[in-house]
Amino acid sequence: MTKQLHTAKASMNGTMAALLAQKSFTGPKKILEGNRGFFNAMSEEHDVSRIIENLGQEFKILENSFKVHASCRHTHHAIDLLIDIFKEHQPVLEEIESVEVNSYQVALTITDDADPQTEYAAKFSLQFCSALALLNGRASLEDFGEEELWDKDIRALMEKVNVHVDPAIDESYPRKWGATVTVLLKNGEKIYKQTDFPKGDPENAVTTKELLEKFIGMATIIPLQQRQALAESLMNLESIENISDLMKTL
């Protein structure tokens, strides 16, 4: 249950740090390399010089992955492919004979759940996420509610979803987080899709437009106009001289 708190707690910590900085609140100056710092806490040997290696030339944030869908990351490759199939073919339940999902062992170890009983479990069910994506063409936060969990069409399609380990895909993990999906229609047509990386990885980058749409759709606690102003400020962060100007939008 604590997993739901991870991003919220990190966001709260960042907000608190910014607010305290405005009040000249002081803290440890050597949180990384100090005697009681992160390096000594986490390892017996470390190279402090690596922390500034290629500083100003390489930006690690550009190597980060963004989670586009509101489920376990190990379900995203299949979701991406099945959303593409939904957009291209929009098959209905009655037309679908079977759905085959092939991936690496870790994905199945964590997400092979043919009968999730809670909204949380649905996010860790490759069968549920696959059925949801193929029938609805999305897997956002609002798609993992109680209504969707027990939707009769999604449940019926889940029974047609088969998940397997592909030896070639498994061998390439974790360098690649790949998957293939094959949707067999009752008329005999086969629809095949393949990916090496889920959308949001640097190798399969999400667009700025998609990120903004996700932010606007999730930050609903903030009025829409305020959300849009905050998003614009965040996208132009390098032009903000004082962090208090950004905090005012909150």
PDB file of C-alpha atoms in Angstrom:
ATOM      1  CA  MET A   1       0.000   0.000   0.000  1.00  0.00           C
ATOM      2  CA  THR A   2       2.910   2.374   0.596  1.00  0.00           C
ATOM      3  CA  LYS A   3       3.755   2.373  -3.129  1.00  0.00           C
ATOM      4  CA  GLN A   4       0.920   4.857  -3.661  1.00  0.00           C
ATOM      5  CA  LEU A   5       2.748   7.303  -1.382  1.00  0.00           C
ATOM      6  CA  HIS A   6       6.122   7.225  -3.159  1.00  0.00           C
ATOM      7  CA  THR A   7       5.633   9.971  -5.757  1.00  0.00           C
ATOM      8  CA  ALA A   8       3.402  12.064  -3.510  1.00  0.00           C
ATOM      9  CA  LYS A   9       5.968  12.020  -0.690  1.00  0.00           C
ATOM     10  CA  ALA A  10       8.776  12.926  -3.102  1.00  0.00           C
ATOM     11  CA  SER A  11       6.710  15.824  -4.445  1.00  0.00           C
ATOM     12  CA  MET A  12       5.942  16.988  -0.925  1.00  0.00           C
ATOM     13  CA  ASN A  13       9.639  16.875  -0.030  1.00  0.00           C
ATOM     14  CA  GLY A  14      10.496  19.004  -3.063  1.00  0.00           C
ATOM     15  CA  THR A  15       7.791  21.525  -2.236  1.00  0.00           C
ATOM     16  CA  MET A  16       8.897  21.735   1.389  1.00  0.00           C
ATOM     17  CA  ALA A  17      12.541  22.196   0.340  1.00  0.00           C
ATOM     18  CA  ALA A  18      11.566  25.099  -1.922  1.00  0.00           C
ATOM     19  CA  LEU A  19       9.458  26.736   0.786  1.00  0.00           C
ATOM     20  CA  LEU A  20      12.158  26.355   3.424  1.00  0.00           C
ATOM     21  CA  ALA A  21      14.765  27.736   1.043  1.00  0.00           C
ATOM     22  CA  GLN A  22      12.738  30.942   0.805  1.00  0.00           C
ATOM     23  CA  LYS A  23      12.947  31.267   4.582  1.00  0.00           C
ATOM     24  CA  SER A  24      16.744  30.765   4.583  1.00  0.00           C
ATOM     25  CA  PHE A  25      16.296  27.424   6.330  1.00  0.00           C
ATOM     26  CA  THR A  26      19.677  25.709   6.654  1.00  0.00           C
ATOM     27  CA  GLY A  27      20.622  22.032   6.472  1.00  0.00           C
ATOM     28  CA  PRO A  28      23.633  19.731   6.041  1.00  0.00           C
ATOM     29  CA  LYS A  29      26.144  21.004   3.473  1.00  0.00           C
ATOM     30  CA  LYS A  30      27.618  17.602   2.656  1.00  0.00           C
ATOM     31  CA  ILE A  31      24.643  15.285   2.239  1.00  0.00           C
ATOM     32  CA  LEU A  32      26.504  13.189  -0.357  1.00  0.00           C
ATOM     33  CA  GLU A  33      30.197  13.101   0.550  1.00  0.00           C
ATOM     34  CA  GLY A  34      30.033  13.857   4.292  1.00  0.00           C
ATOM     35  CA  ASN A  35      30.995  11.350   6.980  1.00  0.00           C
ATOM     36  CA  ARG A  36      27.305  10.631   7.507  1.00  0.00           C
ATOM     37  CA  GLY A  37      26.381  11.307   3.904  1.00  0.00           C
ATOM     38  CA  PHE A  38      24.725   9.172   1.237  1.00  0.00           C
ATOM     39  CA  PHE A  39      27.961   7.718  -0.174  1.00  0.00           C
ATOM     40  CA  ASN A  40      29.198   6.361   3.169  1.00  0.00           C
ATOM     41  CA  ALA A  41      25.743   5.135   4.075  1.00  0.00           C
ATOM     42  CA  MET A  42      25.312   3.135   0.879  1.00  0.00           C
ATOM     43  CA  SER A  43      28.790   1.788   0.059  1.00  0.00           C
ATOM     44  CA  GLU A  44      32.181   0.976   1.533  1.00  0.00           C
ATOM     45  CA  GLU A  45      34.019   2.272  -1.536  1.00  0.00           C
ATOM     46  CA  HIS A  46      33.055   5.163  -3.775  1.00  0.00           C
ATOM     47  CA  ASP A  47      34.562   7.662  -6.214  1.00  0.00           C
ATOM     48  CA  VAL A  48      33.404  11.176  -5.315  1.00  0.00           C
ATOM     49  CA  SER A  49      34.762  12.595  -8.583  1.00  0.00           C
ATOM     50  CA  ARG A  50      32.086  10.767 -10.581  1.00  0.00           C
ATOM     51  CA  ILE A  51      29.396  13.052  -9.174  1.00  0.00           C
ATOM     52  CA  ILE A  52      30.706  15.921 -11.330  1.00  0.00           C
ATOM     53  CA  GLU A  53      31.854  13.825 -14.277  1.00  0.00           C
ATOM     54  CA  ASN A  54      30.767  15.555 -17.518  1.00  0.00           C
ATOM     55  CA  LEU A  55      28.928  18.149 -15.442  1.00  0.00           C
ATOM     56  CA  GLY A  56      27.146  20.587 -17.732  1.00  0.00           C
ATOM     57  CA  GLN A  57      27.613  18.322 -20.742  1.00  0.00           C
ATOM     58  CA  GLU A  58      25.456  15.320 -19.922  1.00  0.00           C
ATOM     59  CA  PHE A  59      22.084  15.637 -18.202  1.00  0.00           C
ATOM     60  CA  LYS A  60      20.853  12.509 -16.440  1.00  0.00           C
ATOM     61  CA  ILE A  61      17.260  13.714 -16.498  1.00  0.00           C
ATOM     62  CA  LEU A  62      17.320  13.100 -20.258  1.00  0.00           C
ATOM     63  CA  GLU A  63      17.940   9.415 -19.507  1.00  0.00           C
ATOM     64  CA  ASN A  64      14.900   9.117 -17.263  1.00  0.00           C
ATOM     65  CA  SER A  65      11.789   7.197 -18.245  1.00  0.00           C
ATOM     66  CA  PHE A  66       8.324   8.705 -17.941  1.00  0.00           C
ATOM     67  CA  LYS A  67       5.392   6.509 -16.967  1.00  0.00           C
ATOM     68  CA  VAL A  68       2.659   7.246 -19.464  1.00  0.00           C
ATOM     69  CA  HIS A  69       0.117   4.773 -18.086  1.00  0.00           C
ATOM     70  CA  ALA A  70      -1.206   4.398 -14.526  1.00  0.00           C
ATOM     71  CA  SER A  71      -0.061   0.816 -14.029  1.00  0.00           C
ATOM     72  CA  CYS A  72       3.062  -1.227 -13.334  1.00  0.00           C
ATOM     73  CA  ARG A  73       5.844  -0.309 -15.764  1.00  0.00           C
ATOM     74  CA  HIS A  74       6.134  -3.977 -16.786  1.00  0.00           C
ATOM     75  CA  THR A  75       2.662  -3.750 -18.384  1.00  0.00           C
ATOM     76  CA  HIS A  76       3.379  -0.625 -20.432  1.00  0.00           C
ATOM     77  CA  HIS A  77       4.951  -2.253 -23.479  1.00  0.00           C
ATOM     78  CA  ALA A  78       1.824  -4.350 -24.091  1.00  0.00           C
ATOM     79  CA  ILE A  79      -0.471  -1.423 -23.331  1.00  0.00           C
ATOM     80  CA  ASP A  80       1.330   0.738 -25.905  1.00  0.00           C
ATOM     81  CA  LEU A  81       0.980  -1.898 -28.609  1.00  0.00           C
ATOM     82  CA  LEU A  82      -2.663  -2.669 -27.870  1.00  0.00           C
ATOM     83  CA  ILE A  83      -3.591   1.025 -27.785  1.00  0.00           C
ATOM     84  CA  ASP A  84      -2.032   1.298 -31.254  1.00  0.00           C
ATOM     85  CA  ILE A  85      -4.170  -1.633 -32.402  1.00  0.00           C
ATOM     86  CA  PHE A  86      -7.253  -0.003 -30.875  1.00  0.00           C
ATOM     87  CA  LYS A  87      -6.564   3.223 -32.762  1.00  0.00           C
ATOM     88  CA  GLU A  88      -5.949   1.439 -36.046  1.00  0.00           C
ATOM     89  CA  HIS A  89      -8.680  -1.229 -35.918  1.00  0.00           C
ATOM     90  CA  GLN A  90     -10.982  -0.544 -32.941  1.00  0.00           C
ATOM     91  CA  PRO A  91     -11.954  -4.215 -32.575  1.00  0.00           C
ATOM     92  CA  VAL A  92     -14.974  -5.031 -30.416  1.00  0.00           C
ATOM     93  CA  LEU A  93     -15.128  -7.918 -27.976  1.00  0.00           C
ATOM     94  CA  GLU A  94     -17.237 -10.098 -30.246  1.00  0.00           C
ATOM     95  CA  GLU A  95     -14.628  -9.887 -33.020  1.00  0.00           C
ATOM     96  CA  ILE A  96     -11.666 -10.993 -30.893  1.00  0.00           C
ATOM     97  CA  GLU A  97     -10.681 -14.652 -30.760  1.00  0.00           C
ATOM     98  CA  SER A  98      -7.529 -14.332 -28.631  1.00  0.00           C
ATOM     99  CA  VAL A  99      -4.738 -12.009 -27.528  1.00  0.00           C
ATOM    100  CA  GLU A 100      -1.183 -13.313 -27.168  1.00  0.00           C
ATOM    101  CA  VAL A 101       1.318 -11.270 -25.149  1.00  0.00           C
ATOM    102  CA  ASN A 102       4.976 -12.311 -25.100  1.00  0.00           C
ATOM    103  CA  SER A 103       7.545 -10.631 -22.876  1.00  0.00           C
ATOM    104  CA  TYR A 104      10.398 -11.292 -20.414  1.00  0.00           C
ATOM    105  CA  GLN A 105      10.186 -13.385 -17.248  1.00  0.00           C
ATOM    106  CA  VAL A 106      10.296 -10.481 -14.769  1.00  0.00           C
ATOM    107  CA  ALA A 107       7.214  -8.948 -16.387  1.00  0.00           C
ATOM    108  CA  LEU A 108       5.251 -12.141 -15.880  1.00  0.00           C
ATOM    109  CA  THR A 109       6.622 -12.755 -12.385  1.00  0.00           C
ATOM    110  CA  ILE A 110       5.240  -9.411 -11.277  1.00  0.00           C
ATOM    111  CA  THR A 111       2.143  -8.979 -13.451  1.00  0.00           C
ATOM    112  CA  ASP A 112       0.776 -12.414 -14.405  1.00  0.00           C
ATOM    113  CA  ASP A 113      -2.597 -12.135 -12.650  1.00  0.00           C
ATOM    114  CA  ALA A 114      -5.632 -13.398 -14.534  1.00  0.00           C
ATOM    115  CA  ASP A 115      -8.115 -12.481 -11.783  1.00  0.00           C
ATOM    116  CA  PRO A 116      -7.278  -9.228  -9.939  1.00  0.00           C
ATOM    117  CA  GLN A 117      -9.671  -8.510  -7.080  1.00  0.00           C
ATOM    118  CA  THR A 118      -8.780  -4.893  -6.293  1.00  0.00           C
ATOM    119  CA  GLU A 119      -8.094  -1.705  -8.234  1.00  0.00           C
ATOM    120  CA  TYR A 120      -4.486  -1.869  -7.047  1.00  0.00           C
ATOM    121  CA  ALA A 121      -4.102  -5.472  -8.210  1.00  0.00           C
ATOM    122  CA  ALA A 122      -5.516  -4.510 -11.617  1.00  0.00           C
ATOM    123  CA  LYS A 123      -2.528  -2.219 -12.144  1.00  0.00           C
ATOM    124  CA  PHE A 124      -0.284  -5.265 -11.689  1.00  0.00           C
ATOM    125  CA  SER A 125      -2.284  -7.545 -13.970  1.00  0.00           C
ATOM    126  CA  LEU A 126      -0.944  -7.877 -17.508  1.00  0.00           C
ATOM    127  CA  GLN A 127      -4.209  -9.557 -18.489  1.00  0.00           C
ATOM    128  CA  PHE A 128      -6.352  -6.710 -17.162  1.00  0.00           C
ATOM    129  CA  CYS A 129      -4.138  -3.970 -18.586  1.00  0.00           C
ATOM    130  CA  SER A 130      -4.096  -5.672 -21.990  1.00  0.00           C
ATOM    131  CA  ALA A 131      -7.867  -6.045 -22.114  1.00  0.00           C
ATOM    132  CA  LEU A 132      -8.389  -2.482 -20.908  1.00  0.00           C
ATOM    133  CA  ALA A 133      -6.043  -1.044 -23.532  1.00  0.00           C
ATOM    134  CA  LEU A 134      -7.487  -3.046 -26.420  1.00  0.00           C
ATOM    135  CA  LEU A 135     -11.127  -2.290 -25.596  1.00  0.00           C
ATOM    136  CA  ASN A 136     -10.841   1.303 -24.347  1.00  0.00           C
ATOM    137  CA  GLY A 137      -7.688   2.567 -26.023  1.00  0.00           C
ATOM    138  CA  ARG A 138      -6.237   4.038 -22.827  1.00  0.00           C
ATOM    139  CA  ALA A 139      -4.908   3.173 -19.371  1.00  0.00           C
ATOM    140  CA  SER A 140      -4.929   6.425 -17.422  1.00  0.00           C
ATOM    141  CA  LEU A 141      -5.557   6.965 -13.717  1.00  0.00           C
ATOM    142  CA  GLU A 142      -9.334   7.150 -14.051  1.00  0.00           C
ATOM    143  CA  ASP A 143      -9.376   3.837 -15.968  1.00  0.00           C
ATOM    144  CA  PHE A 144      -8.395   1.825 -12.899  1.00  0.00           C
ATOM    145  CA  GLY A 145     -11.530   2.313 -10.849  1.00  0.00           C
ATOM    146  CA  GLU A 146     -14.016  -0.127  -9.357  1.00  0.00           C
ATOM    147  CA  GLU A 147     -16.291   0.147 -12.393  1.00  0.00           C
ATOM    148  CA  GLU A 148     -13.524  -0.846 -14.805  1.00  0.00           C
ATOM    149  CA  LEU A 149     -12.285  -3.601 -12.488  1.00  0.00           C
ATOM    150  CA  TRP A 150     -15.579  -5.464 -12.797  1.00  0.00           C
ATOM    151  CA  ASP A 151     -16.563  -4.383 -16.307  1.00  0.00           C
ATOM    152  CA  LYS A 152     -18.062  -7.475 -17.957  1.00  0.00           C
ATOM    153  CA  ASP A 153     -16.465  -6.855 -21.351  1.00  0.00           C
ATOM    154  CA  ILE A 154     -13.003  -6.332 -19.870  1.00  0.00           C
ATOM    155  CA  ARG A 155     -13.411  -9.455 -17.751  1.00  0.00           C
ATOM    156  CA  ALA A 156     -14.561 -11.454 -20.785  1.00  0.00           C
ATOM    157  CA  LEU A 157     -11.593 -10.313 -22.853  1.00  0.00           C
ATOM    158  CA  MET A 158      -9.174 -11.092 -20.005  1.00  0.00           C
ATOM    159  CA  GLU A 159     -10.126 -14.757 -20.414  1.00  0.00           C
ATOM    160  CA  LYS A 160      -8.822 -14.549 -24.000  1.00  0.00           C
ATOM    161  CA  VAL A 161      -5.498 -12.951 -23.037  1.00  0.00           C
ATOM    162  CA  ASN A 162      -2.593 -15.404 -22.871  1.00  0.00           C
ATOM    163  CA  VAL A 163       0.792 -14.287 -21.532  1.00  0.00           C
ATOM    164  CA  HIS A 164       4.086 -16.060 -22.211  1.00  0.00           C
ATOM    165  CA  VAL A 165       7.832 -15.658 -21.800  1.00  0.00           C
ATOM    166  CA  ASP A 166       9.673 -15.201 -25.087  1.00  0.00           C
ATOM    167  CA  PRO A 167      13.253 -16.538 -24.695  1.00  0.00           C
ATOM    168  CA  ALA A 168      14.731 -13.938 -27.062  1.00  0.00           C
ATOM    169  CA  ILE A 169      12.978 -11.055 -25.310  1.00  0.00           C
ATOM    170  CA  ASP A 170      13.905 -12.460 -21.915  1.00  0.00           C
ATOM    171  CA  GLU A 171      17.566 -12.709 -22.913  1.00  0.00           C
ATOM    172  CA  SER A 172      17.676  -9.026 -23.874  1.00  0.00           C
ATOM    173  CA  TYR A 173      16.158  -7.857 -20.550  1.00  0.00           C
ATOM    174  CA  PRO A 174      17.001  -5.495 -18.804  1.00  0.00           C
ATOM    175  CA  ARG A 175      18.832  -3.812 -21.695  1.00  0.00           C
ATOM    176  CA  LYS A 176      15.488  -3.843 -23.442  1.00  0.00           C
ATOM    177  CA  TRP A 177      11.991  -4.035 -21.988  1.00  0.00           C
ATOM    178  CA  GLY A 178      10.385  -5.667 -24.986  1.00  0.00           C
ATOM    179  CA  ALA A 179       7.101  -7.324 -25.865  1.00  0.00           C
ATOM    180  CA  THR A 180       5.097  -8.628 -28.782  1.00  0.00           C
ATOM    181  CA  VAL A 181       1.328  -8.843 -29.049  1.00  0.00           C
ATOM    182  CA  THR A 182      -0.788 -10.767 -31.522  1.00  0.00           C
ATOM    183  CA  VAL A 183      -4.521 -10.146 -31.719  1.00  0.00           C
ATOM    184  CA  LEU A 184      -6.356 -12.926 -33.564  1.00  0.00           C
ATOM    185  CA  LEU A 185      -9.763 -11.936 -34.884  1.00  0.00           C
ATOM    186  CA  LYS A 186     -12.566 -14.419 -35.490  1.00  0.00           C
ATOM    187  CA  ASN A 187     -12.425 -13.707 -39.220  1.00  0.00           C
ATOM    188  CA  GLY A 188      -8.898 -15.147 -39.239  1.00  0.00           C
ATOM    189  CA  GLU A 189      -7.047 -11.840 -39.379  1.00  0.00           C
ATOM    190  CA  LYS A 190      -3.901 -11.565 -37.245  1.00  0.00           C
ATOM    191  CA  ILE A 191      -2.683  -8.183 -35.990  1.00  0.00           C
ATOM    192  CA  TYR A 192       0.919  -8.207 -34.794  1.00  0.00           C
ATOM    193  CA  LYS A 193       2.901  -5.512 -32.990  1.00  0.00           C
ATOM    194  CA  GLN A 194       6.365  -5.460 -31.427  1.00  0.00           C
ATOM    195  CA  THR A 195       8.431  -3.068 -29.329  1.00  0.00           C
ATOM    196  CA  ASP A 196      11.788  -3.088 -27.552  1.00  0.00           C
ATOM    197  CA  PHE A 197      10.988  -0.203 -25.206  1.00  0.00           C
ATOM    198  CA  PRO A 198       7.757   1.098 -23.666  1.00  0.00           C
ATOM    199  CA  LYS A 199       6.782   4.644 -24.546  1.00  0.00           C
ATOM    200  CA  GLY A 200       8.434   7.096 -22.193  1.00  0.00           C
ATOM    201  CA  ASP A 201      11.872   5.469 -22.298  1.00  0.00           C
ATOM    202  CA  PRO A 202      14.584   7.646 -23.919  1.00  0.00           C
ATOM    203  CA  GLU A 203      14.681   5.151 -26.803  1.00  0.00           C
ATOM    204  CA  ASN A 204      10.916   5.596 -27.338  1.00  0.00           C
ATOM    205  CA  ALA A 205      10.419   9.124 -26.098  1.00  0.00           C
ATOM    206  CA  VAL A 206       7.079  10.548 -25.048  1.00  0.00           C
ATOM    207  CA  THR A 207       6.186  13.875 -26.639  1.00  0.00           C
ATOM    208  CA  THR A 208       5.901  17.149 -24.758  1.00  0.00           C
ATOM    209  CA  LYS A 209       2.230  17.286 -25.773  1.00  0.00           C
ATOM    210  CA  GLU A 210       1.585  13.861 -24.220  1.00  0.00           C
ATOM    211  CA  LEU A 211       3.325  14.843 -20.987  1.00  0.00           C
ATOM    212  CA  LEU A 212       1.320  18.054 -20.740  1.00  0.00           C
ATOM    213  CA  GLU A 213      -1.931  16.200 -21.389  1.00  0.00           C
ATOM    214  CA  LYS A 214      -1.105  13.749 -18.595  1.00  0.00           C
ATOM    215  CA  PHE A 215      -0.284  16.561 -16.167  1.00  0.00           C
ATOM    216  CA  ILE A 216      -3.463  18.495 -16.998  1.00  0.00           C
ATOM    217  CA  GLY A 217      -5.506  15.308 -16.633  1.00  0.00           C
ATOM    218  CA  MET A 218      -4.028  14.303 -13.267  1.00  0.00           C
ATOM    219  CA  ALA A 219      -3.555  17.576 -11.371  1.00  0.00           C
ATOM    220  CA  THR A 220      -7.302  18.047 -11.065  1.00  0.00           C
ATOM    221  CA  ILE A 221      -7.056  19.307  -7.487  1.00  0.00           C
ATOM    222  CA  ILE A 222      -5.849  22.571  -9.081  1.00  0.00           C
ATOM    223  CA  PRO A 223      -8.313  24.638 -11.187  1.00  0.00           C
ATOM    224  CA  LEU A 224      -7.787  24.190 -14.930  1.00  0.00           C
ATOM    225  CA  GLN A 225      -6.557  27.722 -15.648  1.00  0.00           C
ATOM    226  CA  GLN A 226      -4.084  27.481 -12.770  1.00  0.00           C
ATOM    227  CA  ARG A 227      -2.945  24.062 -14.008  1.00  0.00           C
ATOM    228  CA  GLN A 228      -2.240  25.472 -17.441  1.00  0.00           C
ATOM    229  CA  ALA A 229      -0.289  28.406 -16.020  1.00  0.00           C
ATOM    230  CA  LEU A 230       1.754  26.087 -13.808  1.00  0.00           C
ATOM    231  CA  ALA A 231       2.493  23.775 -16.729  1.00  0.00           C
ATOM    232  CA  GLU A 232       3.673  26.697 -18.836  1.00  0.00           C
ATOM    233  CA  SER A 233       5.963  27.858 -16.020  1.00  0.00           C
ATOM    234  CA  LEU A 234       7.420  24.381 -15.556  1.00  0.00           C
ATOM    235  CA  MET A 235       8.101  24.034 -19.274  1.00  0.00           C
ATOM    236  CA  ASN A 236      10.038  27.303 -19.161  1.00  0.00           C
ATOM    237  CA  LEU A 237      11.802  26.694 -15.862  1.00  0.00           C
ATOM    238  CA  GLU A 238      15.154  28.001 -17.102  1.00  0.00           C
ATOM    239  CA  SER A 239      13.671  31.486 -17.543  1.00  0.00           C
ATOM    240  CA  ILE A 240      12.454  31.760 -13.932  1.00  0.00           C
ATOM    241  CA  GLU A 241      14.899  33.793 -11.855  1.00  0.00           C
ATOM    242  CA  ASN A 242      13.285  33.223  -8.470  1.00  0.00           C
ATOM    243  CA  ILE A 243      11.622  29.983  -7.366  1.00  0.00           C
ATOM    244  CA  SER A 244       9.056  32.026  -5.424  1.00  0.00           C
ATOM    245  CA  ASP A 245       7.604  33.165  -8.752  1.00  0.00           C
ATOM    246  CA  LEU A 246       6.846  29.545  -9.576  1.00  0.00           C
ATOM    247  CA  MET A 247       5.449  28.807  -6.124  1.00  0.00           C
ATOM    248  CA  LYS A 248       2.976  31.674  -6.500  1.00  0.00           C
ATOM    249  CA  THR A 249       1.191  29.682  -9.197  1.00  0.00           C
ATOM    250  CA  LEU A 250       0.349  27.097  -6.515  1.00  0.00           C
TER     251      LEU A 250
END
